[in-house]
Amino acid sequence: MSALLSLSHVGKDYPLTKRGPFQPRRTLRAVDDVSLEVAKGETLGLVGESGCGKSSLARLIMQLEAPSRGSVSLDGADLAKLGKSALKRARRDFQIIFQDPYASLNPRMKARAIIAEALHNYRLGTPAEIAARVEELAQQVGLGAHLLDRFPHELSGGQCQRIGIARAIALKPRLIVADEAVSALDVSIQAQILNLIIRLQSELGLTLIFVSHDMSVIAHVADRVAVMYLGRIVELGDTETVFSRAIHPYTRTLLAAVPTPTPAARGKRSAPAGEMPSPLSPPSGCHFRTRCAHATALCADEVPALREVGGRAVACHHAEALYQPKDASEVVHV
Amino acid sequence: MSLTEAAHPAPTAALSRALNYARRNPATTICCALLLGFVLIAIFAPLLAGDPLRIDPAQRLKPPSDTAIWGRDHLGRDVYARAVYGTRVSMLVGFSVAVLVTILGVAIGIYAGLSHIGGAVVMRLTDAMMAIPAVLLAIAFASLMNAGLLTVIIAITIPEVPRMVRLVRSVVLGVRQQLHVTAAISIGTSGLPLVWRHILPNTLGPVLVQATYACASAIIASAVLSFLGVGLSPEVPSWGGMMADARQQFRIHPVLMLYPGVLLSLLVLAVNILGDRLSDALDPRKARRSSL
Amino acid sequence: MNTVVDVENLSLEFRNGEQRVHALDQVSFSVARGETLSLVGESGCGKSVTAMAIMGLLPKASARITSGHVRMAGTDLIGLPERQLQQIRGNRIGMVFQDPMTSLNPVHTIGMQIAEAARRHRQLSHAEAMQRARRMLDLVRIPDAGNRLTAYPHELSGGQRQRVMIAMALVCDPQLLIADEPTTALDVTVQAQILELIADLKAELGMSVLLITHDLGVVASTADRMMVMYAGRIVEEGPVERIFARPSHGYTAALLRSLPGHGTGRRGTLTEIAGTVPRLDRPIAGCAYAPRCGFAEPGCSASLPPAPEVEDGHRSACIREAAVFDAMRDSPIVRSWR
């Protein structure tokens, strides 16, 4: 497996404004010691609830922000060490699709100009060539050519998301980060966009990082999945393995909470106890211990490291005890 | 379909659209007409009125007559002619100040919004300038320079700029956080193209509204300066100067104050209302809703 | 009388200048005492408008009810004067919205806001109202209720804010709680908590719930009956287990098939719904979904018959319901309900 993208001990702190002149400056640790590799052509799902750091991680990968610790490297080159013009050149290789299809498009630019902008930025052809390429891209994402002369507000959410996707693939990137790319869309439109992204991925040989809070979407698209909680990865492995026999108590909680359109969901009491602690003052040791039924004193004292148990990586002190290789009752349908 | 219809479909369609718009937005239409009227008066002043400068002591304070339909002032000058020519000063000052304030304010404001340290410096400077009342500042500038229209324009522009700078900066800070700007950065847009394509167009709405307010307040400020006798020489016809002159006769001939006063109010009102409508029309999302 | 609210042939249009948008078209349903009825559909289908129409909260200037009644205990709420509507809103019908942050007033404590809701409808002293607010916070399982009374909305988490909204909606013991996408803005685990809370309160207080959602999973886990809405019309209605076991409308079938992770296999092609939602500014003859429907035949665009019963209590406005069900018979979702 050759890694296209590798994150090594990446961390991101956001300083907060002081509450008073004599108060200590507080920091929000949005991403905490995340290491992972994404192989060429694979799809990594990044899943977790709001505040878990998955979107911050997406921004770090996209070089929209600099990590406070650790490094993000693409093909072995540390992106943080690149100069301004080298970074601009490198940006061609990684692109992002955003959640909000309207907000991510400039309201004062027509679809044609939005898609063409990336090509102009890198001078990829004469104006006529760029115009032809824009039409080709529109066709590739299933956007009718007659829609190219419209403003975003004249288009539907699904159509705007297609423009966002066309813009992202215009530079022929190798890596695409889809940050909640289908979360704001209706079910039927969501299906269209998911199909489109999957099709483009195989046509263009893209590597995909799919960030979502929606377990069923992740289960559908991702080869591997990373589950995040309060800035840390708690479980990482093949989607089948993780979703069918989750080990980490948080992953289990998350999977159980998803309402499924099956009779199994009826009247089931699956809600976890308590609320997610404030990311400003996360619990010591394992962040999940305050809501975990299996927590012991060890969990408060020591941060569990990600380690290999049952064919995937888990950050839980009790992973071995929780791992039940053949227990069919743990199978969760998503 | 008849031939005439085929030959002139566009003008009729445009006309009916315009009429339709006018019917639905009477206030906007009235203000547009009013403003257009003032512009025409300013341009064609020599055709509309006689000499505003001719002094005729024998005719002083004469009531309206065929030769001077709004009567004559304390020097026997034609009030109507002075009011008509006064439009020129007001319009010229108003529009010049609006344009200058917009150019300077947008340039400095965008710089302040994008540069961390530069922004802080600019903000402190504007704080200092805004601590002094605008009119006082204008009087100070006007009295430092030679009397004349350019002096008035500069003197009014300078105190207006900080307000625009602050507005532009705050809008830029907001726009910079918008997702489409992040999206543009991620496809390699940076520097001037980023400002020109993504930031500037999305600040335009509030800027144009502020420009119309600057225009209106410049018209008032020019009247105030003339009223106080600063900036323009007293014989140049201006509404402010007319009001200053009329002050002495206010108890006997209050209409002398009324004419320039009403004209000033009408012009300022028209500019302000149009500014509001302009901001709605410039927002593509709002424009769509109103055309639905 | 076993129904709490009875909506009959409700049609509603929005006017903007010359344009008319037919937002609701002959919507009829009733909510039985103690049941959870779910209204499902995609954005713009009219599900929120239905809720607003029941509450009388639509803008008077642009929304016009062209026909129909909304009856509650024999009173028709349509055309009721605003004063009397206010007596019903919050008193006999409570409502919870999607976004708990914008629905709460940021400058007042949550105790004040709940107490205010209580005092609006009951003659209570300030102390009594605060007492009641405290009991409501206990009821919606907010820990340390006594101290939380003085908290401001921004000091609460999203889930707690939604609990406060529910407390406000329930402060006068309404017979009906209308919950408009109450968990859409929330995380899955918080969503599970709020849905459980609503189910528990429904049982404790014996009220009915009209749950508006776009999420079929939420419907399956919480509702007794469901209605599927498309282009301002109710296209299928019935007990939840019957509709999932025997989907009988082309649109319901398409919604079920477009869900990821059910029978398509990983990375398999999901069923897309072709075309776009129809424009509602002109009347639609026949089935509004026909132009996008894979089962459509020429008869579908003819005039629409009233939705017949497919089976007991299960109505569908689809003349191709047999074909739809045949095609859906082997869907894993449908099989799981049989």
mmCIF file of N, CA and C in Angstrom, chain B residues 148-210:
data_model
loop_
_atom_site.group_PDB
_atom_site.id
_atom_site.type_symbol
_atom_site.label_atom_id
_atom_site.label_comp_id
_atom_site.label_asym_id
_atom_site.label_seq_id
_atom_site.Cartn_x
_atom_site.Cartn_y
_atom_site.Cartn_z
ATOM 1 N N GLY B 148 -13.204 78.056 -2.504
ATOM 2 C CA GLY B 148 -13.498 77.492 -3.818
ATOM 3 C C GLY B 148 -14.197 76.155 -3.678
ATOM 4 N N LEU B 149 -14.756 75.701 -4.799
ATOM 5 C CA LEU B 149 -15.547 74.487 -4.780
ATOM 6 C C LEU B 149 -14.696 73.274 -4.400
ATOM 7 N N LEU B 150 -13.464 73.222 -4.965
ATOM 8 C CA LEU B 150 -12.585 72.090 -4.702
ATOM 9 C C LEU B 150 -12.277 71.991 -3.212
ATOM 10 N N THR B 151 -12.037 73.142 -2.596
ATOM 11 C CA THR B 151 -11.783 73.184 -1.161
ATOM 12 C C THR B 151 -12.948 72.574 -0.393
ATOM 13 N N VAL B 152 -14.154 72.990 -0.773
ATOM 14 C CA VAL B 152 -15.345 72.480 -0.085
ATOM 15 C C VAL B 152 -15.409 70.965 -0.221
ATOM 16 N N ILE B 153 -15.182 70.497 -1.453
ATOM 17 C CA ILE B 153 -15.281 69.052 -1.691
ATOM 18 C C ILE B 153 -14.263 68.287 -0.848
ATOM 19 N N ILE B 154 -13.014 68.772 -0.851
ATOM 20 C CA ILE B 154 -11.978 68.085 -0.079
ATOM 21 C C ILE B 154 -12.291 68.153 1.409
ATOM 22 N N ALA B 155 -12.712 69.320 1.850
ATOM 23 C CA ALA B 155 -12.975 69.512 3.277
ATOM 24 C C ALA B 155 -14.100 68.607 3.761
ATOM 25 N N ILE B 156 -15.055 68.348 2.886
ATOM 26 C CA ILE B 156 -16.153 67.461 3.307
ATOM 27 C C ILE B 156 -15.761 65.998 3.154
ATOM 28 N N THR B 157 -14.962 65.699 2.139
ATOM 29 C CA THR B 157 -14.586 64.306 1.893
ATOM 30 C C THR B 157 -13.781 63.726 3.058
ATOM 31 N N ILE B 158 -12.794 64.485 3.519
ATOM 32 C CA ILE B 158 -11.869 63.936 4.513
ATOM 33 C C ILE B 158 -12.595 63.408 5.765
ATOM 34 N N PRO B 159 -13.478 64.183 6.377
ATOM 35 C CA PRO B 159 -14.139 63.615 7.558
ATOM 36 C C PRO B 159 -15.109 62.473 7.240
ATOM 37 N N GLU B 160 -15.545 62.345 5.957
ATOM 38 C CA GLU B 160 -16.472 61.268 5.615
ATOM 39 C C GLU B 160 -15.752 59.925 5.417
ATOM 40 N N VAL B 161 -14.466 60.003 5.057
ATOM 41 C CA VAL B 161 -13.750 58.769 4.704
ATOM 42 C C VAL B 161 -13.687 57.733 5.842
ATOM 43 N N PRO B 162 -13.376 58.141 7.085
ATOM 44 C CA PRO B 162 -13.255 57.112 8.132
ATOM 45 C C PRO B 162 -14.494 56.226 8.281
ATOM 46 N N ARG B 163 -15.668 56.835 8.153
ATOM 47 C CA ARG B 163 -16.894 56.044 8.277
ATOM 48 C C ARG B 163 -16.931 54.936 7.218
ATOM 49 N N MET B 164 -16.589 55.320 5.994
ATOM 50 C CA MET B 164 -16.581 54.348 4.905
ATOM 51 C C MET B 164 -15.516 53.277 5.138
ATOM 52 N N VAL B 165 -14.343 53.715 5.607
ATOM 53 C CA VAL B 165 -13.267 52.765 5.862
ATOM 54 C C VAL B 165 -13.715 51.715 6.869
ATOM 55 N N ARG B 166 -14.325 52.169 7.949
ATOM 56 C CA ARG B 166 -14.755 51.233 8.995
ATOM 57 C C ARG B 166 -15.787 50.266 8.458
ATOM 58 N N LEU B 167 -16.726 50.808 7.662
ATOM 59 C CA LEU B 167 -17.765 49.943 7.101
ATOM 60 C C LEU B 167 -17.150 48.885 6.187
ATOM 61 N N VAL B 168 -16.293 49.357 5.268
ATOM 62 C CA VAL B 168 -15.694 48.418 4.311
ATOM 63 C C VAL B 168 -14.894 47.358 5.047
ATOM 64 N N ARG B 169 -14.132 47.792 6.037
ATOM 65 C CA ARG B 169 -13.316 46.820 6.771
ATOM 66 C C ARG B 169 -14.193 45.762 7.431
ATOM 67 N N SER B 170 -15.264 46.199 8.075
ATOM 68 C CA SER B 170 -16.084 45.208 8.780
ATOM 69 C C SER B 170 -16.748 44.259 7.783
ATOM 70 N N VAL B 171 -17.177 44.787 6.627
ATOM 71 C CA VAL B 171 -17.784 43.901 5.627
ATOM 72 C C VAL B 171 -16.736 42.931 5.086
ATOM 73 N N VAL B 172 -15.534 43.440 4.836
ATOM 74 C CA VAL B 172 -14.471 42.579 4.304
ATOM 75 C C VAL B 172 -14.148 41.463 5.300
ATOM 76 N N LEU B 173 -14.093 41.823 6.600
ATOM 77 C CA LEU B 173 -13.805 40.794 7.603
ATOM 78 C C LEU B 173 -14.851 39.697 7.537
ATOM 79 N N GLY B 174 -16.116 40.086 7.294
ATOM 80 C CA GLY B 174 -17.179 39.091 7.185
ATOM 81 C C GLY B 174 -17.064 38.271 5.914
ATOM 82 N N VAL B 175 -16.870 38.959 4.794
ATOM 83 C CA VAL B 175 -16.809 38.269 3.501
ATOM 84 C C VAL B 175 -15.634 37.294 3.477
ATOM 85 N N ARG B 176 -14.515 37.715 4.101
ATOM 86 C CA ARG B 176 -13.329 36.872 4.092
ATOM 87 C C ARG B 176 -13.601 35.514 4.738
ATOM 88 N N GLN B 177 -14.539 35.495 5.691
ATOM 89 C CA GLN B 177 -14.869 34.248 6.369
ATOM 90 C C GLN B 177 -15.849 33.392 5.570
ATOM 91 N N GLN B 178 -16.431 33.972 4.509
ATOM 92 C CA GLN B 178 -17.448 33.221 3.788
ATOM 93 C C GLN B 178 -16.832 32.023 3.073
ATOM 94 N N LEU B 179 -17.677 30.996 2.948
ATOM 95 C CA LEU B 179 -17.188 29.726 2.420
ATOM 96 C C LEU B 179 -16.683 29.860 0.987
ATOM 97 N N HIS B 180 -17.331 30.736 0.194
ATOM 98 C CA HIS B 180 -16.898 30.786 -1.203
ATOM 99 C C HIS B 180 -15.506 31.392 -1.347
ATOM 100 N N VAL B 181 -15.095 32.199 -0.364
ATOM 101 C CA VAL B 181 -13.740 32.733 -0.395
ATOM 102 C C VAL B 181 -12.745 31.616 -0.058
ATOM 103 N N THR B 182 -13.077 30.820 0.950
ATOM 104 C CA THR B 182 -12.262 29.639 1.255
ATOM 105 C C THR B 182 -12.149 28.745 0.028
ATOM 106 N N ALA B 183 -13.282 28.568 -0.645
ATOM 107 C CA ALA B 183 -13.290 27.716 -1.838
ATOM 108 C C ALA B 183 -12.356 28.284 -2.899
ATOM 109 N N ALA B 184 -12.382 29.599 -3.074
ATOM 110 C CA ALA B 184 -11.530 30.230 -4.072
ATOM 111 C C ALA B 184 -10.056 30.048 -3.715
ATOM 112 N N ILE B 185 -9.749 30.182 -2.416
ATOM 113 C CA ILE B 185 -8.357 29.992 -1.995
ATOM 114 C C ILE B 185 -7.917 28.566 -2.318
ATOM 115 N N SER B 186 -8.819 27.608 -2.107
ATOM 116 C CA SER B 186 -8.412 26.217 -2.305
ATOM 117 C C SER B 186 -8.239 25.868 -3.779
ATOM 118 N N ILE B 187 -8.784 26.698 -4.692
ATOM 119 C CA ILE B 187 -8.476 26.426 -6.101
ATOM 120 C C ILE B 187 -7.355 27.342 -6.589
ATOM 121 N N GLY B 188 -6.609 27.925 -5.649
ATOM 122 C CA GLY B 188 -5.408 28.642 -6.032
ATOM 123 C C GLY B 188 -5.579 30.128 -6.311
ATOM 124 N N THR B 189 -6.744 30.696 -5.985
ATOM 125 C CA THR B 189 -6.912 32.134 -6.172
ATOM 126 C C THR B 189 -6.289 32.845 -4.980
ATOM 127 N N SER B 190 -5.491 33.899 -5.262
ATOM 128 C CA SER B 190 -4.904 34.635 -4.148
ATOM 129 C C SER B 190 -4.610 36.052 -4.597
ATOM 130 N N GLY B 191 -4.179 36.877 -3.682
ATOM 131 C CA GLY B 191 -3.766 38.238 -4.005
ATOM 132 C C GLY B 191 -4.885 39.079 -4.578
ATOM 133 N N LEU B 192 -4.538 39.910 -5.569
ATOM 134 C CA LEU B 192 -5.506 40.849 -6.138
ATOM 135 C C LEU B 192 -6.727 40.164 -6.761
ATOM 136 N N PRO B 193 -6.538 39.074 -7.531
ATOM 137 C CA PRO B 193 -7.733 38.432 -8.091
ATOM 138 C C PRO B 193 -8.739 38.011 -7.010
ATOM 139 N N LEU B 194 -8.224 37.588 -5.859
ATOM 140 C CA LEU B 194 -9.113 37.188 -4.774
ATOM 141 C C LEU B 194 -9.942 38.392 -4.314
ATOM 142 N N VAL B 195 -9.264 39.529 -4.153
ATOM 143 C CA VAL B 195 -9.957 40.744 -3.740
ATOM 144 C C VAL B 195 -10.934 41.175 -4.826
ATOM 145 N N TRP B 196 -10.471 41.222 -6.041
ATOM 146 C CA TRP B 196 -11.232 41.785 -7.147
ATOM 147 C C TRP B 196 -12.470 40.936 -7.472
ATOM 148 N N ARG B 197 -12.294 39.610 -7.498
ATOM 149 C CA ARG B 197 -13.389 38.738 -7.922
ATOM 150 C C ARG B 197 -14.307 38.334 -6.779
ATOM 151 N N HIS B 198 -13.721 38.126 -5.595
ATOM 152 C CA HIS B 198 -14.535 37.495 -4.554
ATOM 153 C C HIS B 198 -14.875 38.426 -3.405
ATOM 154 N N ILE B 199 -13.962 39.311 -3.048
ATOM 155 C CA ILE B 199 -14.234 40.139 -1.876
ATOM 156 C C ILE B 199 -14.936 41.429 -2.274
ATOM 157 N N LEU B 200 -14.362 42.162 -3.231
ATOM 158 C CA LEU B 200 -14.941 43.456 -3.602
ATOM 159 C C LEU B 200 -16.408 43.362 -4.043
ATOM 160 N N PRO B 201 -16.763 42.467 -4.968
ATOM 161 C CA PRO B 201 -18.165 42.450 -5.418
ATOM 162 C C PRO B 201 -19.148 42.185 -4.281
ATOM 163 N N ASN B 202 -18.712 41.449 -3.279
ATOM 164 C CA ASN B 202 -19.629 41.128 -2.196
ATOM 165 C C ASN B 202 -19.647 42.178 -1.093
ATOM 166 N N THR B 203 -18.832 43.245 -1.244
ATOM 167 C CA THR B 203 -18.932 44.346 -0.293
ATOM 168 C C THR B 203 -19.707 45.506 -0.898
ATOM 169 N N LEU B 204 -19.969 45.400 -2.201
ATOM 170 C CA LEU B 204 -20.502 46.540 -2.941
ATOM 171 C C LEU B 204 -21.843 47.058 -2.420
ATOM 172 N N GLY B 205 -22.730 46.164 -2.058
ATOM 173 C CA GLY B 205 -24.064 46.567 -1.602
ATOM 174 C C GLY B 205 -24.009 47.602 -0.495
ATOM 175 N N PRO B 206 -23.460 47.239 0.681
ATOM 176 C CA PRO B 206 -23.383 48.196 1.775
ATOM 177 C C PRO B 206 -22.569 49.435 1.413
ATOM 178 N N VAL B 207 -21.535 49.263 0.574
ATOM 179 C CA VAL B 207 -20.697 50.411 0.211
ATOM 180 C C VAL B 207 -21.520 51.440 -0.559
ATOM 181 N N LEU B 208 -22.330 50.970 -1.512
ATOM 182 C CA LEU B 208 -23.109 51.920 -2.303
ATOM 183 C C LEU B 208 -24.148 52.628 -1.449
ATOM 184 N N VAL B 209 -24.722 51.922 -0.504
ATOM 185 C CA VAL B 209 -25.671 52.581 0.396
ATOM 186 C C VAL B 209 -24.949 53.655 1.187
ATOM 187 N N GLN B 210 -23.787 53.302 1.717
ATOM 188 C CA GLN B 210 -23.017 54.275 2.488
ATOM 189 C C GLN B 210 -22.637 55.460 1.596
#
